[in-house]
Amino acid sequence: MNTYRLAVLTALGLSILPVAQAQEPSSAPIRAGMIGLDTSHVPAFAGLFNNPNAAGDVAGIKVVAGYPGGTDLPASHDRVEKFTEGLRAKGIAIVDSIPKLLEQVDVVMLESVDGRIHLQEAIPVIKAGKPLWIDKPAAGSLADAIAIYELAKRHHVPVFSSSSLRFGELQTLKNNEEVGAILGASTWGPCSYSTGTPDLFFYGIHGVEPLFAIMGTGCETVSRVATKNVDFVTGTWKDGRVGSYRGIRTGQASAGAMIYGAKGIVPLGKVGNYEDLCREIARFFKSGKAPVSAEETLEVLAFMEAADESKRQNGAPVALAGVLEKAKAEAAAKLKE
């Protein structure tokens, strides 16, 4: 800058600040913390992210700390110590509170197997402004999930939750020219229940997520047939399309899907796996953009809660609109507390 211009600016009381030099991208990994060390997903995900040979999207994320958490649910109580010690043996720091975890990490993976505590565990993470991945289900109830997403919206914190089965081959198959416009879908898989949450939240979600990945949002009514060995849940979409989920408890129970298209009927050859999911989690942490919208996740949960209500009404169709309206009122009350 010439001397004359500098003198004029100085006389006007303006200062000249040096232009900041462009910073080189940091090579340090994104530090991830895990809340709830009571599911097999914990060692599996930590192994993928902390693999020294990790490549592509998964590279650049490192699990550095974990908070054991846990509840009296047998699936939690009976496994938390084992998985906690497994992480400790890998050099991952184990802390005794969520606030201590948040001091050491950039992003959080909420892994607690008991969905009933997801809301209370998510609150401090969201208030701390940390991007949050929530393992399935997003919460123990639709109302809790709505509260989580509403709180995240207020604090401008990205949140993402999903089953791994909606990714992988399914994402390309549903756009296959041989299928054409999607007219309907059937999905199936194992379906065990967990105390205190709607029946399909614990394991049925692995089949319901792909159903919505194929069909999209817009389901209006749900009806359910429930027996000792199987749940059969049918959804009718606003454009007249029909999709179904079969939850299996006896016999062969591997997960799968069938897509009914305008041009062809195509089976899903391979469902998504942990690697597919971790790639999506990594992309989410790096971009702050969730691959599944809050609206779709909440409709998935509404579908499953409506299935419970249909069971109580002996299989009668239940409108998702009513289920969502009731849950929103409950969520608003929770957020006032």
CSV table of N, CA, C and O in Angstrom, one decimal, residues 173-184 259-267:
chain,number,residue,atom,x,y,z
A,173,LEU,N,-29.3,-50.1,-6.4
A,173,LEU,CA,-30.3,-51.0,-7.0
A,173,LEU,C,-31.6,-50.2,-7.1
A,173,LEU,O,-32.3,-50.4,-8.1
A,174,LYS,N,-31.9,-49.4,-6.2
A,174,LYS,CA,-33.2,-48.7,-6.3
A,174,LYS,C,-33.3,-47.6,-7.4
A,174,LYS,O,-34.3,-47.2,-7.8
A,175,ASN,N,-32.1,-47.3,-8.0
A,175,ASN,CA,-32.0,-46.4,-9.1
A,175,ASN,C,-31.7,-47.2,-10.4
A,175,ASN,O,-31.3,-46.5,-11.4
A,176,ASN,N,-31.8,-48.5,-10.4
A,176,ASN,CA,-31.5,-49.3,-11.5
A,176,ASN,C,-32.5,-49.1,-12.7
A,176,ASN,O,-33.7,-49.2,-12.4
A,177,GLU,N,-32.0,-49.0,-13.9
A,177,GLU,CA,-32.9,-48.8,-15.0
A,177,GLU,C,-33.8,-50.0,-15.3
A,177,GLU,O,-34.9,-49.9,-15.8
A,178,GLU,N,-33.3,-51.2,-14.8
A,178,GLU,CA,-34.1,-52.4,-15.0
A,178,GLU,C,-35.3,-52.4,-14.1
A,178,GLU,O,-36.2,-53.2,-14.4
A,179,VAL,N,-35.2,-51.6,-13.0
A,179,VAL,CA,-36.4,-51.6,-12.1
A,179,VAL,C,-37.4,-50.6,-12.6
A,179,VAL,O,-38.6,-50.8,-12.6
A,180,GLY,N,-36.9,-49.4,-13.0
A,180,GLY,CA,-37.8,-48.3,-13.4
A,180,GLY,C,-38.4,-47.7,-12.2
A,180,GLY,O,-37.9,-47.8,-11.0
A,181,ALA,N,-39.5,-47.0,-12.3
A,181,ALA,CA,-40.2,-46.3,-11.2
A,181,ALA,C,-40.6,-47.4,-10.2
A,181,ALA,O,-41.1,-48.4,-10.5
A,182,ILE,N,-40.3,-47.1,-8.9
A,182,ILE,CA,-40.6,-48.0,-7.8
A,182,ILE,C,-42.1,-48.0,-7.4
A,182,ILE,O,-42.6,-46.9,-7.0
A,183,LEU,N,-42.7,-49.1,-7.6
A,183,LEU,CA,-44.2,-49.2,-7.3
A,183,LEU,C,-44.5,-49.8,-5.9
A,183,LEU,O,-45.6,-49.7,-5.4
A,184,GLY,N,-43.5,-50.5,-5.4
A,184,GLY,CA,-43.7,-51.2,-4.1
A,184,GLY,C,-42.4,-51.9,-3.6
A,184,GLY,O,-41.5,-52.0,-4.4
A,259,ILE,N,-37.7,-55.4,-4.6
A,259,ILE,CA,-38.2,-54.1,-5.2
A,259,ILE,C,-39.2,-54.4,-6.4
A,259,ILE,O,-38.8,-55.1,-7.3
A,260,TYR,N,-40.3,-53.8,-6.3
A,260,TYR,CA,-41.3,-54.0,-7.4
A,260,TYR,C,-41.3,-52.7,-8.2
A,260,TYR,O,-41.8,-51.7,-7.8
A,261,GLY,N,-40.8,-52.8,-9.5
A,261,GLY,CA,-40.7,-51.7,-10.3
A,261,GLY,C,-41.6,-51.7,-11.5
A,261,GLY,O,-42.2,-52.7,-11.9
A,262,ALA,N,-41.7,-50.6,-12.2
A,262,ALA,CA,-42.5,-50.5,-13.4
A,262,ALA,C,-41.9,-51.4,-14.6
A,262,ALA,O,-42.6,-51.8,-15.4
A,263,LYS,N,-40.6,-51.6,-14.5
A,263,LYS,CA,-39.9,-52.4,-15.6
A,263,LYS,C,-39.5,-53.8,-15.1
A,263,LYS,O,-39.3,-54.7,-15.9
A,264,GLY,N,-39.4,-54.0,-13.8
A,264,GLY,CA,-38.9,-55.3,-13.4
A,264,GLY,C,-39.1,-55.5,-11.9
A,264,GLY,O,-39.2,-54.5,-11.1
A,265,ILE,N,-39.0,-56.7,-11.4
A,265,ILE,CA,-39.0,-57.1,-10.0
A,265,ILE,C,-37.6,-57.6,-9.7
A,265,ILE,O,-37.2,-58.6,-10.3
A,266,VAL,N,-37.0,-56.9,-8.7
A,266,VAL,CA,-35.5,-57.2,-8.5
A,266,VAL,C,-35.3,-57.5,-7.0
A,266,VAL,O,-35.7,-56.7,-6.2
A,267,PRO,N,-34.6,-58.6,-6.7
A,267,PRO,CA,-34.3,-58.9,-5.3
A,267,PRO,C,-33.0,-58.2,-4.9
A,267,PRO,O,-32.1,-57.9,-5.8
